[in-house]
PDB file of C-alpha atoms in Angstrom:
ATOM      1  CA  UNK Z   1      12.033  -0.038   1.784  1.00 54.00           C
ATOM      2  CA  UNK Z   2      12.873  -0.619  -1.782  1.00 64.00           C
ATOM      3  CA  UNK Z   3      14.720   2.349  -3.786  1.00 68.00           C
ATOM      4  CA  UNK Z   4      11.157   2.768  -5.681  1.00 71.00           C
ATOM      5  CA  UNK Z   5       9.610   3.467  -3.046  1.00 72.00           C
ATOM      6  CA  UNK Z   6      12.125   5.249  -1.668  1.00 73.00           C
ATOM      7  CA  UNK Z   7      11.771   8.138  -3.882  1.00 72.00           C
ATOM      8  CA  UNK Z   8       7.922   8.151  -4.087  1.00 75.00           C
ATOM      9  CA  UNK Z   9       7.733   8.269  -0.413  1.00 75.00           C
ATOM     10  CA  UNK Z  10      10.661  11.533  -1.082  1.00 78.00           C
ATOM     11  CA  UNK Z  11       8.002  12.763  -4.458  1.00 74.00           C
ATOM     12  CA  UNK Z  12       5.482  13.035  -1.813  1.00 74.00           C
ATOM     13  CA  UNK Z  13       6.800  14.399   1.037  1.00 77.00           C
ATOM     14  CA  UNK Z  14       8.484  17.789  -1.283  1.00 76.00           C
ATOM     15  CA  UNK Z  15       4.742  17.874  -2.867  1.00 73.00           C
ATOM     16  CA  UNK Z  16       3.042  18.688   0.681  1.00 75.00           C
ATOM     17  CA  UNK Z  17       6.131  21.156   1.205  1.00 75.00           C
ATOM     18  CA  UNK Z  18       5.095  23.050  -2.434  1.00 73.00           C
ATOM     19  CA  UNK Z  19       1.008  22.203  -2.162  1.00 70.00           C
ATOM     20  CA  UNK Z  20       0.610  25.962  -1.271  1.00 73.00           C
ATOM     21  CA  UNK Z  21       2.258  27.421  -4.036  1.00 72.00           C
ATOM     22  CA  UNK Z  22      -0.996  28.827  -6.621  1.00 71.00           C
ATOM     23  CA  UNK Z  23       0.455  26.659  -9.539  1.00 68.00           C
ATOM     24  CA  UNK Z  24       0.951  23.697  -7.628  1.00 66.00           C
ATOM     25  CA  UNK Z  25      -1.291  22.114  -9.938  1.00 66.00           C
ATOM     26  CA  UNK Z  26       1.924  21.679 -12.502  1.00 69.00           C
ATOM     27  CA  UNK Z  27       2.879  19.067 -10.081  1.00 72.00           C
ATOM     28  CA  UNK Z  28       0.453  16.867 -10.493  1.00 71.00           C
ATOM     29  CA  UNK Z  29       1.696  15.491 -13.611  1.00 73.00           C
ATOM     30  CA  UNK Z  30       5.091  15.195 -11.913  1.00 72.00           C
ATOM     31  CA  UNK Z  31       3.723  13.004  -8.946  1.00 69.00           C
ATOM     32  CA  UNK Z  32       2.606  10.978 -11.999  1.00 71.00           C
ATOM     33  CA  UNK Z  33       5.958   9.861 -13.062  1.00 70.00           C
ATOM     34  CA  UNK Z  34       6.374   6.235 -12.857  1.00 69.00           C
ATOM     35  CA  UNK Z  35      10.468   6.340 -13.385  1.00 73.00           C
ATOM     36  CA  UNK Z  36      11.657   8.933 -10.778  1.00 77.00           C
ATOM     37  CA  UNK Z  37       8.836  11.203  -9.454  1.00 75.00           C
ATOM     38  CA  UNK Z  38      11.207  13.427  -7.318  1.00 78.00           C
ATOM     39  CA  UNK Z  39      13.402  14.633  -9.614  1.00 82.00           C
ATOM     40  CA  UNK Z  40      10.587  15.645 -11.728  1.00 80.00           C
ATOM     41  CA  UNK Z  41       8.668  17.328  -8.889  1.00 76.00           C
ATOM     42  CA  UNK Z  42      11.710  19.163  -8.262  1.00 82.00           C
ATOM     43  CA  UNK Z  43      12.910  20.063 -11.506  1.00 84.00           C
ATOM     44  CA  UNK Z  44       8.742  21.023 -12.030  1.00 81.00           C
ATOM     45  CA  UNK Z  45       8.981  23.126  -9.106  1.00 80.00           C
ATOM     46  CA  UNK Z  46      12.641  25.121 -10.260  1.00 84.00           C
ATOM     47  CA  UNK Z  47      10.718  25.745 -13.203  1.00 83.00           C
ATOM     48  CA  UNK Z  48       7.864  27.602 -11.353  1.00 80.00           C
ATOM     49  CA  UNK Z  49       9.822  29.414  -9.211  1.00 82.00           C
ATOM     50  CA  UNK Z  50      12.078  30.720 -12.249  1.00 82.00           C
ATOM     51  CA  UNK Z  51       8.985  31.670 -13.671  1.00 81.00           C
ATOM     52  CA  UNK Z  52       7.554  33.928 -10.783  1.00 78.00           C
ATOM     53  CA  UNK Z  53      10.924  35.516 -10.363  1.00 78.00           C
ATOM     54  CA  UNK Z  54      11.106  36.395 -14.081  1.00 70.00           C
ATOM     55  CA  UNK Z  55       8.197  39.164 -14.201  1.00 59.00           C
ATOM     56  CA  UNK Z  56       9.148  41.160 -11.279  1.00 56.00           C
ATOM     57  CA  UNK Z  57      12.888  41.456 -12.314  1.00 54.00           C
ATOM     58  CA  UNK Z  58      11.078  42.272 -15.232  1.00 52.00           C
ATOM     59  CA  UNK Z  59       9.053  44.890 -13.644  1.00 53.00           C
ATOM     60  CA  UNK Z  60      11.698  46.490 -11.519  1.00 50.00           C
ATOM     61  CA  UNK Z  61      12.011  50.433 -12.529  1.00 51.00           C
ATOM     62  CA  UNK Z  62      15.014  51.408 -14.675  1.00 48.00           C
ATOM     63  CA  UNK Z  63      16.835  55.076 -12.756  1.00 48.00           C
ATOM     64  CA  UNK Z  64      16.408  57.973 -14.856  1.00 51.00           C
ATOM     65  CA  UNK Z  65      14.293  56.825 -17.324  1.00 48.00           C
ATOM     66  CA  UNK Z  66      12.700  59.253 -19.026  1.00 51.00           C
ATOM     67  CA  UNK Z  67       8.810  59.110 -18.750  1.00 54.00           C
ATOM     68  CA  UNK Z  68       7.570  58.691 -22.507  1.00 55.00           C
ATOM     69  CA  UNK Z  69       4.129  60.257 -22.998  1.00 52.00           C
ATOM     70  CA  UNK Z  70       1.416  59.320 -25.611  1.00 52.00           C
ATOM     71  CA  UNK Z  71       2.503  60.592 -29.275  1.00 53.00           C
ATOM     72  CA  UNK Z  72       0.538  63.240 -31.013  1.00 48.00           C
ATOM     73  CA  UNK Z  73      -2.528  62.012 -33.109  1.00 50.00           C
ATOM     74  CA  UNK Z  74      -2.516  58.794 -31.430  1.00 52.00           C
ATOM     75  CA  UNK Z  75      -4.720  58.029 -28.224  1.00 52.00           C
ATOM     76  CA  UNK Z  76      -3.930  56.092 -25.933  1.00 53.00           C
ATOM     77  CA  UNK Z  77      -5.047  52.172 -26.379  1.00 57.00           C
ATOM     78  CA  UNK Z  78      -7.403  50.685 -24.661  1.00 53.00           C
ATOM     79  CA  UNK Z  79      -6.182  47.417 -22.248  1.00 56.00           C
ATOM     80  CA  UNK Z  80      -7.645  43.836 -23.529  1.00 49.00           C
ATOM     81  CA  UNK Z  81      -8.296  41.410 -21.040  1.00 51.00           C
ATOM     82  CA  UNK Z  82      -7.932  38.040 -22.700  1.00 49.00           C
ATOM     83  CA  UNK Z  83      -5.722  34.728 -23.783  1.00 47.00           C
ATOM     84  CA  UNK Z  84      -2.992  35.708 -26.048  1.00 47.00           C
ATOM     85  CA  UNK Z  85      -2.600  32.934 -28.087  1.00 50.00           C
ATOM     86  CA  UNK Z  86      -5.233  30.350 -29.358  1.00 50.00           C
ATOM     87  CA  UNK Z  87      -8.694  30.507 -28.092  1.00 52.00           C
ATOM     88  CA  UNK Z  88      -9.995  28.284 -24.858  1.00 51.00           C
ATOM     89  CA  UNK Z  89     -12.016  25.425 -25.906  1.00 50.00           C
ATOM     90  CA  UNK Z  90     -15.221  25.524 -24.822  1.00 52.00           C
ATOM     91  CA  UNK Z  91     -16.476  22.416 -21.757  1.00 52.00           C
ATOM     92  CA  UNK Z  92     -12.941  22.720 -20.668  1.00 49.00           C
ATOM     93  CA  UNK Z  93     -10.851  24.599 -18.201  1.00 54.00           C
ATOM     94  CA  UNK Z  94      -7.482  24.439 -16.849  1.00 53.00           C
ATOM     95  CA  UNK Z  95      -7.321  23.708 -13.442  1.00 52.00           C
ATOM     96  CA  UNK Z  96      -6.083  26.630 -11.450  1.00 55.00           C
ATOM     97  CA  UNK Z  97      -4.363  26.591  -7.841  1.00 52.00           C
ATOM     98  CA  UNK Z  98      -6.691  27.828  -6.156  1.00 53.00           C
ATOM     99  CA  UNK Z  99      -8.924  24.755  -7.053  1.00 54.00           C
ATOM    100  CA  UNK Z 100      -6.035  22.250  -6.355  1.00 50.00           C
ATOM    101  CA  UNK Z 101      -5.945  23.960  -2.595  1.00 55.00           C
ATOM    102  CA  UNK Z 102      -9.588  23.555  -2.375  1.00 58.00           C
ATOM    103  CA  UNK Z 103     -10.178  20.319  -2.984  1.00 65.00           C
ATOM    104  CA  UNK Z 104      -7.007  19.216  -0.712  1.00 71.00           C
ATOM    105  CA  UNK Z 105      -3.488  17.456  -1.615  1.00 78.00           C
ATOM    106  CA  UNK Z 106      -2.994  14.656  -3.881  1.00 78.00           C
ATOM    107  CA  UNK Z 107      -2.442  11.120  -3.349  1.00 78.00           C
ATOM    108  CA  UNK Z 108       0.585   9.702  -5.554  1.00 71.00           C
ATOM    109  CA  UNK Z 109      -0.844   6.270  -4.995  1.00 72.00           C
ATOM    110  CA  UNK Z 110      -4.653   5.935  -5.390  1.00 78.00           C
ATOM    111  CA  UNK Z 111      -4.179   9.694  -7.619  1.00 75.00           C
ATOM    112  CA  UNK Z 112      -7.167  11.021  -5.839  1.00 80.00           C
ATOM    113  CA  UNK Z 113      -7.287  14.518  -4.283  1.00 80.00           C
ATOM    114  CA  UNK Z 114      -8.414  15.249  -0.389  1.00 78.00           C
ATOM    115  CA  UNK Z 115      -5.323  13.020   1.692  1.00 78.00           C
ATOM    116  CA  UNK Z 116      -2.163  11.671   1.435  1.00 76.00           C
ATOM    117  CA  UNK Z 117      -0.666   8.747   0.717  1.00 75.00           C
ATOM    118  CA  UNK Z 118      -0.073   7.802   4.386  1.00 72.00           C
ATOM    119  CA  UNK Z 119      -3.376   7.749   5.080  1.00 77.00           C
ATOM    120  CA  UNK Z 120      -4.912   6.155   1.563  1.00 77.00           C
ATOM    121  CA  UNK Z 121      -7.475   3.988   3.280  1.00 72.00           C
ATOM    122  CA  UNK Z 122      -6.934   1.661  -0.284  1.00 67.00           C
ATOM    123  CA  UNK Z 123      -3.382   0.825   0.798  1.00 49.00           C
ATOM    124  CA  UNK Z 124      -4.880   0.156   3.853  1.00 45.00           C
ATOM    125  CA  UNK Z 125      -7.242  -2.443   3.002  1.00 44.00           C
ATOM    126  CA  UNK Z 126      -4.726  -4.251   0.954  1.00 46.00           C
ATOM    127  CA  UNK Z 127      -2.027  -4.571   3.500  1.00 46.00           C
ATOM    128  CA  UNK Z 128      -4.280  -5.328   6.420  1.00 48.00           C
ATOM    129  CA  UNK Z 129      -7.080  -6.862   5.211  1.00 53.00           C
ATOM    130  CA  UNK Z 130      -7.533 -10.436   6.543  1.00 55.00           C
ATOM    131  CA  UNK Z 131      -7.978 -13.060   4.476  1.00 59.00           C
ATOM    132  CA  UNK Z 132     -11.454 -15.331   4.803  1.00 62.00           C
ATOM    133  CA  UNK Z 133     -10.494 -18.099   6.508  1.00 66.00           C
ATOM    134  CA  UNK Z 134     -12.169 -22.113   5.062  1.00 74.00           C
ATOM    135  CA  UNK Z 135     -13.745 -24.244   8.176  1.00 78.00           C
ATOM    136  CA  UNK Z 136     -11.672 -26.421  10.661  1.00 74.00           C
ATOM    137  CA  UNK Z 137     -12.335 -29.700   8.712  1.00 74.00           C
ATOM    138  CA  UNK Z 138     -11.696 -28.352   5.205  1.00 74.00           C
ATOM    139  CA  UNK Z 139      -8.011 -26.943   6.295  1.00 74.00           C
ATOM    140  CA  UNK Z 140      -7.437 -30.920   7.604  1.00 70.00           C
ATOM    141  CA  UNK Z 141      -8.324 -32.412   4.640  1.00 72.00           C
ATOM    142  CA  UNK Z 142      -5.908 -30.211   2.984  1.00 72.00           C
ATOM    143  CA  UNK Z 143      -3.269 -31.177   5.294  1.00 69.00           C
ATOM    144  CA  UNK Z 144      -4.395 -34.557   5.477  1.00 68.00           C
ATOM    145  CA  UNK Z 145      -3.413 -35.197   1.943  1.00 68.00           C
ATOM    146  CA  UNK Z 146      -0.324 -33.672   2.030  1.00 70.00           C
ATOM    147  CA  UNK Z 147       0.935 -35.916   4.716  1.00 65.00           C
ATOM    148  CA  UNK Z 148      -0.568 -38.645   2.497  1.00 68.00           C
ATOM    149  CA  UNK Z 149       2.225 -37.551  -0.193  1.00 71.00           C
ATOM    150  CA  UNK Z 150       4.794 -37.825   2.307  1.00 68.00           C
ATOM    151  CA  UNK Z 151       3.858 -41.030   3.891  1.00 70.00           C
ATOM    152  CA  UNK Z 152       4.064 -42.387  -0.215  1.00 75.00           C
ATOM    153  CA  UNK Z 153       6.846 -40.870  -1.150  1.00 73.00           C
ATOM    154  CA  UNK Z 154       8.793 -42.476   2.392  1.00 70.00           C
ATOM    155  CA  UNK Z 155       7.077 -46.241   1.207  1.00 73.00           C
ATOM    156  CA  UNK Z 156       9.225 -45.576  -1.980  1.00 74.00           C
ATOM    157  CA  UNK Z 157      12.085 -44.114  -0.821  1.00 68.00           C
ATOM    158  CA  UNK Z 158      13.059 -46.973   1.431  1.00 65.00           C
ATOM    159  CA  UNK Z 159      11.027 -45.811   4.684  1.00 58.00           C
ATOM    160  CA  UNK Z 160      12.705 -42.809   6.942  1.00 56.00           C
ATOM    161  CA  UNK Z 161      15.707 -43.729   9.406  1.00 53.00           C
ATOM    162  CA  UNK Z 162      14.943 -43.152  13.292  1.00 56.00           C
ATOM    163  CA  UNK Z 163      17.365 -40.996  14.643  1.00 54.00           C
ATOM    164  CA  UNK Z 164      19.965 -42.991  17.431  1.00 57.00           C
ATOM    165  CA  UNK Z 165      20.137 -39.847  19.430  1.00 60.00           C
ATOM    166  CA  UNK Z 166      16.293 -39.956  20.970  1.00 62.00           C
ATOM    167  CA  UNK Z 167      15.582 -42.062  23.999  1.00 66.00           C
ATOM    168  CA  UNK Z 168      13.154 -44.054  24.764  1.00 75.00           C
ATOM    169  CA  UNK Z 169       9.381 -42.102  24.531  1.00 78.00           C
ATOM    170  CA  UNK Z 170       7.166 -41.545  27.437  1.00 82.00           C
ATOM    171  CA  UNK Z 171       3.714 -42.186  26.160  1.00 86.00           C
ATOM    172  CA  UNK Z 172      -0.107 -43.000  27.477  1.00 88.00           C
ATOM    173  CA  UNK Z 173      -3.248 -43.325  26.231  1.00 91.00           C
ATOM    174  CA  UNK Z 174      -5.723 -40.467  26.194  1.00 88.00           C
ATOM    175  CA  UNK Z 175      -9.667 -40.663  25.036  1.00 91.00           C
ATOM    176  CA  UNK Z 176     -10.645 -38.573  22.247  1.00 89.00           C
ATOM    177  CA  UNK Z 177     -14.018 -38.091  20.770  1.00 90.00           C
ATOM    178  CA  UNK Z 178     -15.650 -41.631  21.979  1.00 91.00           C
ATOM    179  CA  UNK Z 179     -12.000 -43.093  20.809  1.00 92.00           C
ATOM    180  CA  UNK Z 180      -8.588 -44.380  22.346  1.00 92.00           C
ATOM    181  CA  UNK Z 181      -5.123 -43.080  21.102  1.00 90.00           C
ATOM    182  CA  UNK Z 182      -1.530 -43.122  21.977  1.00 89.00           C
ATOM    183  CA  UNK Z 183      -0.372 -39.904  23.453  1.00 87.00           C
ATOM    184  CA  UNK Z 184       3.615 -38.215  23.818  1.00 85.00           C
ATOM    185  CA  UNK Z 185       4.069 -36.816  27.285  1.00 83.00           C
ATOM    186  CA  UNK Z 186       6.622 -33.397  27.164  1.00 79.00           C
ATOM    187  CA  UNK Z 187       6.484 -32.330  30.648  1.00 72.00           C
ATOM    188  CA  UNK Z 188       8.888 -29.172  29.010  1.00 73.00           C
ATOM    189  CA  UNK Z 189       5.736 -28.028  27.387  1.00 73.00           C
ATOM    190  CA  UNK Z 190       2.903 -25.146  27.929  1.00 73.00           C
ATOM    191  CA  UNK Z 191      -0.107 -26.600  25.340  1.00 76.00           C
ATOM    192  CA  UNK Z 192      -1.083 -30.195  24.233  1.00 80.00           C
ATOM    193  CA  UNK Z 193      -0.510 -30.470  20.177  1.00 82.00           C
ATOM    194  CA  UNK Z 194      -3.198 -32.682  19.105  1.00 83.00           C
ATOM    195  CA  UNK Z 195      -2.746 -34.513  15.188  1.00 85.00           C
ATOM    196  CA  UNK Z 196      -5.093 -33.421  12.697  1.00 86.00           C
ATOM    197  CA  UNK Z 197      -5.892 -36.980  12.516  1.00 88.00           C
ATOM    198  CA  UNK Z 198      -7.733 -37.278  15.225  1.00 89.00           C
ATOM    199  CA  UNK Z 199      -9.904 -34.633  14.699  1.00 89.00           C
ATOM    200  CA  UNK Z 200     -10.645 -36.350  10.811  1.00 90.00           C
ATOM    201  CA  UNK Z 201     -11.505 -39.440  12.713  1.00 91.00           C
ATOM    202  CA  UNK Z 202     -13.717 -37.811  15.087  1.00 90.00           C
ATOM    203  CA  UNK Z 203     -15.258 -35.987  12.066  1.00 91.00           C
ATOM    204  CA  UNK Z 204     -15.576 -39.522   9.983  1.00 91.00           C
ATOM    205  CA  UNK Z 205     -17.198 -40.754  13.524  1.00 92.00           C
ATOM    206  CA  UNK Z 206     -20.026 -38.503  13.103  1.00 92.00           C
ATOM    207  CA  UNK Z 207     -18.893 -35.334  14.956  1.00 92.00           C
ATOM    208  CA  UNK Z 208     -19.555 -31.670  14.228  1.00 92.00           C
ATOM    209  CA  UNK Z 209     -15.435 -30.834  15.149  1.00 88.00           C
ATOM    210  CA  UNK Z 210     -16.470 -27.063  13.106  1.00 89.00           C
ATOM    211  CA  UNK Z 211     -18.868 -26.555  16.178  1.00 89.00           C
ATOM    212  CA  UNK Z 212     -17.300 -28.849  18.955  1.00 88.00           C
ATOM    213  CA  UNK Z 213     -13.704 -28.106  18.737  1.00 86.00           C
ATOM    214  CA  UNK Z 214     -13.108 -23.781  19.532  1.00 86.00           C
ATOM    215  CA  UNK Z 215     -11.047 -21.970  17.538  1.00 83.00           C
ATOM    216  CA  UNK Z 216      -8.488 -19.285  19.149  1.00 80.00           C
ATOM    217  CA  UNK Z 217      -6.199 -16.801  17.511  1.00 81.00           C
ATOM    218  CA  UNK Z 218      -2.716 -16.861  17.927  1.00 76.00           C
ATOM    219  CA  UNK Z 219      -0.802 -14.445  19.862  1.00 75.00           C
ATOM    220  CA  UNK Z 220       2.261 -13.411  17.365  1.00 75.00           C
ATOM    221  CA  UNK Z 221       3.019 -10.424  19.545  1.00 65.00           C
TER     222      UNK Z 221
END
């Protein structure tokens, strides 16, 4: 895991720890951070808690205060519920905690509320999706011309040097497809390999090989 990730993967698991808290909806923007989401999550989150500590050692009673009643000729003002500075603007509203509980925790990765990042079904898709796969005879061809390249580039080169340490081969000949061919016995081996060649002849010969020949995934257990 890169050091990136690293401390998103951190970022994300303080947020579910603090998700509870009613203005965990500051640390949102934190989870944003593309640079180093933890430490602004956690410096987001001192923050908060500083704040809620402040008004009730604020609030504590002072000893032997004296109680301080209303002053003559004045009454006694009436409480304002209300902002106290600016004005809200009207069509929008700050999201409160309350709402970010309700609607579930946040993902850091697809930035959409109701799961987390372990279980974004985007990252999902895009790490196991599988690939379409072209026919049988259209992956040959491919390979077909690369070992067309090779075979060229060898002519140039001077032709490639047999090695003196393999013996003698034991070969016979095998029918494939209505045709004759030269076959490598391995008596150390499980499966038959069989050239893509072959199965390009047997298509040029008028075969179907996309419906003849079965396909079977590999085991890479």
């Amino acid at each position: 895991m890169s050091g990136k990730a690293l401390v998103t993967e951190r970022a994300h698991l303080l947020y579910q720890q603090l998700v509870h808290w009613p203005d965990s909806y500051h640390l949102i923007e934190a989870l944003e951070d593309e640079n180093d989401a933890y430490g602004e999550l956690k410096d987001t989150a001192k923050r908060i808690e500083r704040r809620n500590q402040t008004p009730r050692n604020g609030s504590a009673p002072v000893a032997n205060a004296p109680k301080r009643g209303p002053e003559v000729g004045k009454g006694e003002r009436p409480r304002v519920e209300g902002t106290v500075k600016g004005n809200p603007i009207p069509g929008k509203r700050k999201p409160q905690g309350n709402d970010v509980r309700a609607k579930g925790p946040l993902c850091f990765k697809c930035k959409e509320t109701g799961h987390f990042a372990q279980d974004c079904s985007r990252t999902t898709e895009k790490h196991s999706g599988v690939p379409p796969r072209s026919s049988l005879s259209a992956r040959l061809a491919g390979k077909a011309c690369r070992v067309a390249e090779v075979q060229r580039w060898a002519a140039r080169s001077g032709g490639i040097a047999e090695c003196p340490l393999f013996g003698e081969k034991m070969s016979t000949e095998l029918e494939v497809f209505g045709r004759r061919w030269k076959g490598l016995l391995d008596t150390g081996s499980e499966i038959s390999i069989l050239p893509p060649k072959i199965l390009l002849q047997a298509k040029h010969d008028g075969y179907d090989i996309d419906s003849d020949v079965p396909e079977f995934p590999i085991d890479e257990s």
